[in-house]
PDB file of C-alpha atoms in Angstrom:
ATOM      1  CA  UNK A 205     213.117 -15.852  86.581  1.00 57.00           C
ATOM      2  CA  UNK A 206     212.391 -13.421  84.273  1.00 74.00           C
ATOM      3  CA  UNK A 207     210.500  -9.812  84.064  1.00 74.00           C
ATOM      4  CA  UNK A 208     208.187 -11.478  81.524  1.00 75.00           C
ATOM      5  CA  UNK A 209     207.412 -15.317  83.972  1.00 86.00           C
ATOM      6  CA  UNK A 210     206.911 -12.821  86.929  1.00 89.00           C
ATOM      7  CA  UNK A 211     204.473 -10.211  85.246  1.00 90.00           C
ATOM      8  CA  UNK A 212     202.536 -13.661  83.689  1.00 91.00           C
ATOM      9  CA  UNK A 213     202.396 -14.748  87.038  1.00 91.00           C
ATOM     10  CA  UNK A 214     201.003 -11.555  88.096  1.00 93.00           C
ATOM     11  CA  UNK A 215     198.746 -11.143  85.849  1.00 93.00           C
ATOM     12  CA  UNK A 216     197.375 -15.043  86.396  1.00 93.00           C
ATOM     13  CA  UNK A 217     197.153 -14.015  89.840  1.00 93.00           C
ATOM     14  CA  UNK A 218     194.908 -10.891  89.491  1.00 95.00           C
ATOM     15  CA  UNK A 219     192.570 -13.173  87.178  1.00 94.00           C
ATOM     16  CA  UNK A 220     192.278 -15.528  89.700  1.00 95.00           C
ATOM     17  CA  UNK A 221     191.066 -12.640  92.213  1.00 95.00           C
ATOM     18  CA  UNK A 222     189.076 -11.770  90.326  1.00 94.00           C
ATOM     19  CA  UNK A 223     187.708 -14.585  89.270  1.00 94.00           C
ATOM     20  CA  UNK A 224     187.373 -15.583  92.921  1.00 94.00           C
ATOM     21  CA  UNK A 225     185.013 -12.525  93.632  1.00 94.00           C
ATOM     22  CA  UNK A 226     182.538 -12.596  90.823  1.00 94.00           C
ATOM     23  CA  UNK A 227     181.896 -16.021  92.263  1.00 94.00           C
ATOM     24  CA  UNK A 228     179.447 -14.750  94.459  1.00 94.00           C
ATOM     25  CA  UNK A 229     177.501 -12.543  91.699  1.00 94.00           C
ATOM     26  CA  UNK A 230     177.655 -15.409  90.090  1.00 94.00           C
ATOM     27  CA  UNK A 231     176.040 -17.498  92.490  1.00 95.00           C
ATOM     28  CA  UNK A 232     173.325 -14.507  93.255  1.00 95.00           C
ATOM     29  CA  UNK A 233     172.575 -14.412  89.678  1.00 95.00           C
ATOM     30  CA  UNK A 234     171.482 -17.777  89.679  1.00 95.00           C
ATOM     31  CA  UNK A 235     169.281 -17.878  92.309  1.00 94.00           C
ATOM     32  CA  UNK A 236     168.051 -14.764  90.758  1.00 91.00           C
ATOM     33  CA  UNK A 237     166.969 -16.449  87.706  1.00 91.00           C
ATOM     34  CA  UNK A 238     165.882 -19.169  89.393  1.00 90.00           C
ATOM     35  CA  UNK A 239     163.436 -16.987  91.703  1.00 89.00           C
ATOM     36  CA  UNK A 240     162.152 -15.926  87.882  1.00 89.00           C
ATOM     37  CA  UNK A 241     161.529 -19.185  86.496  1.00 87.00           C
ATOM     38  CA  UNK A 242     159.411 -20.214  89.954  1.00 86.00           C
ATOM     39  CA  UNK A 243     157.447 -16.562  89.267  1.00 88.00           C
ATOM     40  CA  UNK A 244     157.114 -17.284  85.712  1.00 88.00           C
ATOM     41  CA  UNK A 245     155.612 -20.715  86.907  1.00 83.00           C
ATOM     42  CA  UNK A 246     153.366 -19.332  89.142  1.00 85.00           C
ATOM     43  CA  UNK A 247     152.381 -16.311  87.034  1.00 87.00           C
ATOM     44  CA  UNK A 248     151.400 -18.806  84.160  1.00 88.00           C
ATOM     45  CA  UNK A 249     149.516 -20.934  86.600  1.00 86.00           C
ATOM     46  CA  UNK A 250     147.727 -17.777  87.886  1.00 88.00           C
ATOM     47  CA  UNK A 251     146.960 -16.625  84.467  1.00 90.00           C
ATOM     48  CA  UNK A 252     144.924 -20.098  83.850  1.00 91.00           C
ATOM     49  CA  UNK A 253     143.240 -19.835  86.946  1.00 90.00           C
ATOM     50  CA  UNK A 254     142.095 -16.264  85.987  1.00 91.00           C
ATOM     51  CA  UNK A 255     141.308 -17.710  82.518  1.00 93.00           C
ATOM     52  CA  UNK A 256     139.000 -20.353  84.000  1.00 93.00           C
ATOM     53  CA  UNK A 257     137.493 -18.394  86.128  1.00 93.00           C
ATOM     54  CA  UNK A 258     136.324 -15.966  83.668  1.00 93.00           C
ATOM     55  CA  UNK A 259     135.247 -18.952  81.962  1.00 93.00           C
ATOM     56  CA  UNK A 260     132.933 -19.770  84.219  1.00 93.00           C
ATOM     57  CA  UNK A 261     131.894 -16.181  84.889  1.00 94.00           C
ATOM     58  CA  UNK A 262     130.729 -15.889  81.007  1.00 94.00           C
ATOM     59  CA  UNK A 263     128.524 -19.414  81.438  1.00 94.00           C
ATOM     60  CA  UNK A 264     126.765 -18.084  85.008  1.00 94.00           C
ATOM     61  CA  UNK A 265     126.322 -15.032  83.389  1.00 94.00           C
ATOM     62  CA  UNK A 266     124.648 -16.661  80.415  1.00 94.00           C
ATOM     63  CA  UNK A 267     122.253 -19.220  82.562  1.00 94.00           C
ATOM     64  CA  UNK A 268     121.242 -15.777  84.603  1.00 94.00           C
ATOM     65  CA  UNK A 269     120.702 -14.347  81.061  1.00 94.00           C
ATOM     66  CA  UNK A 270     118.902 -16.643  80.017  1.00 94.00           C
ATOM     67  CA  UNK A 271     116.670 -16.990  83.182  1.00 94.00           C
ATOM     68  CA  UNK A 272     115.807 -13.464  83.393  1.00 94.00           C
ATOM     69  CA  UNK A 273     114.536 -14.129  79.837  1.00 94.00           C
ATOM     70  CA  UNK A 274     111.948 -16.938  80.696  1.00 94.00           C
ATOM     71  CA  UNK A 275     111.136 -14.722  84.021  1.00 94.00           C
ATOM     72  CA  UNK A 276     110.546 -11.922  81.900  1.00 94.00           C
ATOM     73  CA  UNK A 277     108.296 -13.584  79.344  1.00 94.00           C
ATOM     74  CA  UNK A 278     106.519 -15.120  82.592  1.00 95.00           C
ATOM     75  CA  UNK A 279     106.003 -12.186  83.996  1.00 94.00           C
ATOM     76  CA  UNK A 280     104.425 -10.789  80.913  1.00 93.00           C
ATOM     77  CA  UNK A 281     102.073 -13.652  80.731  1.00 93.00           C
ATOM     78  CA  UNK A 282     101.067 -13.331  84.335  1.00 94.00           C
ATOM     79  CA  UNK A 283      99.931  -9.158  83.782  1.00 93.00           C
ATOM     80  CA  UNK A 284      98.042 -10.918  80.526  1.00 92.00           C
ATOM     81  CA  UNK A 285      96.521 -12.824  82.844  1.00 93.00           C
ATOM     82  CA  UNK A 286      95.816 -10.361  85.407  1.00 93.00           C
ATOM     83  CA  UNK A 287      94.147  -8.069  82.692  1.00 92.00           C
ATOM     84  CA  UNK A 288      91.675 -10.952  81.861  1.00 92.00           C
ATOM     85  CA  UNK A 289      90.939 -11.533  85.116  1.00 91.00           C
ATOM     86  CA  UNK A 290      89.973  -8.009  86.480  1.00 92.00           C
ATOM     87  CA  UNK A 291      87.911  -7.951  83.353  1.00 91.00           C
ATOM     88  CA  UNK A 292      86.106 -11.021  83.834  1.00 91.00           C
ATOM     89  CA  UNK A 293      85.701  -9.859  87.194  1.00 90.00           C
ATOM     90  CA  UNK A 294      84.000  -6.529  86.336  1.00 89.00           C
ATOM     91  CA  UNK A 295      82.002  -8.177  83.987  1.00 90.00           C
ATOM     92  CA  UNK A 296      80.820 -11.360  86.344  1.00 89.00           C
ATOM     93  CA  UNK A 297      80.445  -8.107  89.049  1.00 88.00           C
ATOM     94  CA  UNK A 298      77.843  -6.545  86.086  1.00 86.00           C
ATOM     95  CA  UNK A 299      76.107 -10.033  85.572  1.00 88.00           C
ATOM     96  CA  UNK A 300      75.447 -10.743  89.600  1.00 88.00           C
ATOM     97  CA  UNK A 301      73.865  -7.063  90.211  1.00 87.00           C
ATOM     98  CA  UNK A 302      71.816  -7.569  86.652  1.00 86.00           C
ATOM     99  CA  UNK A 303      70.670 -11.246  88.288  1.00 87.00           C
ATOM    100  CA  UNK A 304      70.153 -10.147  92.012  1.00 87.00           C
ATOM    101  CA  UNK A 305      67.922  -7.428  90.885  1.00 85.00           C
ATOM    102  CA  UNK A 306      66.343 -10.369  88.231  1.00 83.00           C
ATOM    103  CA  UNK A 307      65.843 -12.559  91.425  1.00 83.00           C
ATOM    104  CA  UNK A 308      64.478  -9.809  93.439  1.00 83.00           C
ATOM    105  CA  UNK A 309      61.567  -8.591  91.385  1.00 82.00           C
ATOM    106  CA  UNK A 310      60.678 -11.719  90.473  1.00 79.00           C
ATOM    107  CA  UNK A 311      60.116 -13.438  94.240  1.00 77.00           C
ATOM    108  CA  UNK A 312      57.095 -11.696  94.679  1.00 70.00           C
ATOM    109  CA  UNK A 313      55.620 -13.201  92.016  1.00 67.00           C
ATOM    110  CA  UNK A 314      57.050 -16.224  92.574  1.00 59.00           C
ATOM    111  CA  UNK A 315      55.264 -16.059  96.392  1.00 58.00           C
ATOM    112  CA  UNK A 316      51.618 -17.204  97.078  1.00 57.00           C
ATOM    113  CA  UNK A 317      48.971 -14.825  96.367  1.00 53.00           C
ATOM    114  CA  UNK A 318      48.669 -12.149  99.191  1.00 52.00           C
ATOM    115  CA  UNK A 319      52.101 -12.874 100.983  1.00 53.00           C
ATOM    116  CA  UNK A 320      54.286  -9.694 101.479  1.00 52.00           C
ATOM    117  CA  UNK A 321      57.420 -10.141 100.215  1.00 51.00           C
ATOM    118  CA  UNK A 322      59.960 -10.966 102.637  1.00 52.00           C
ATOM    119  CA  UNK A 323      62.639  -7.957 103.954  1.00 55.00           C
ATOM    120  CA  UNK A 324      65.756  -9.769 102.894  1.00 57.00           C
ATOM    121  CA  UNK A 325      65.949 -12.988 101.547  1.00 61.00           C
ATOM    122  CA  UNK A 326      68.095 -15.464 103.216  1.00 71.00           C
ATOM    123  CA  UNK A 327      70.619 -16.525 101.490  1.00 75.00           C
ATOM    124  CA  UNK A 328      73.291 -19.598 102.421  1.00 81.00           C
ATOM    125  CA  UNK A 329      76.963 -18.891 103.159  1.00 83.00           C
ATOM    126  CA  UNK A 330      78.181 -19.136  99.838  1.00 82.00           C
ATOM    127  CA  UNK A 331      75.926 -16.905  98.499  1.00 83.00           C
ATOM    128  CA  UNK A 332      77.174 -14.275 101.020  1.00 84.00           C
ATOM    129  CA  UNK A 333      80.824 -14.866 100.456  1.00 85.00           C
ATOM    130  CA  UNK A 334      80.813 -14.315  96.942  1.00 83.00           C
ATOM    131  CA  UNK A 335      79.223 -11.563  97.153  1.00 85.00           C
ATOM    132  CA  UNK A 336      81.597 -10.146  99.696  1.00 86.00           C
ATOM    133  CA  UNK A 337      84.651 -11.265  97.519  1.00 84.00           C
ATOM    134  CA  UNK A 338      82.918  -9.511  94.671  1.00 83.00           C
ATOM    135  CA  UNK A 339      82.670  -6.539  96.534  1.00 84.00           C
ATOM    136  CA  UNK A 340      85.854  -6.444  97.711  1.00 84.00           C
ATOM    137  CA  UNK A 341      87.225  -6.814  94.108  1.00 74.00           C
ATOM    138  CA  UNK A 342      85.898  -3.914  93.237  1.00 66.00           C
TER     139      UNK A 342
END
């Protein structure tokens, strides 16, 4: 043989070394990249479900909007409301003290001639529960 079929030779043989150990890096680069497409996958996947969720964040969040909207307008109504009633209140307080003192000055003349007019005038159990609730209203 010659210098130059045995140095070939060598040479052929240190390439195949060395092709023989980036084999393995070979190998581990592959499942490498094949661990990133499956986390590129799953990171895609993840990113819709965040996407949907926030989706259905922004329509809750709208419906509660919008309900604290119709409470709020509700609740105005109802203090409306509440005004007119504690002033209808104070006013049908003013009209049943103007009309028990109407009714009391005129039983006596509304009695027979020489009867004394009686202490307190009986009255039926509606009579005294409205005027307790008015009472208490104040």
């Amino acid at each position: 043989m010659n210098a130059m079929g045995t140095i070939e030779w060598i040479l052929q043989g240190a390439l195949l070394v060395l092709l023989l150990a980036a084999i393995p890096f070979a190998l581990r680069l592959e499942r490498g990249l094949a661990a990133i497409r499956r986390d590129r996958a799953a990171l895609n996947d993840g990113a819709e479900g965040v996407e949907t969720a926030a989706r259905g964040a922004q329509s809750v969040l709208a419906a509660l909007r919008s309900s604290l909207e119709v409470q709020a307008r509700q609740a105005a109504a109802a203090e409306a409301l509440r005004d007119d009633l504690r002033f209808l209140i104070e006013r049908a307080e003013g009209l049943a003290d103007r009309l028990e003192g109407a009714v009391r000055r005129a039983r006596p003349l509304a009695g027979p001639p020489g009867a004394a007019p009686a202490e307190e005038p009986a009255r039926s159990q509606a009579e005294r529960d409205l005027l307790q609730a008015l009472r208490q209203a104040r």
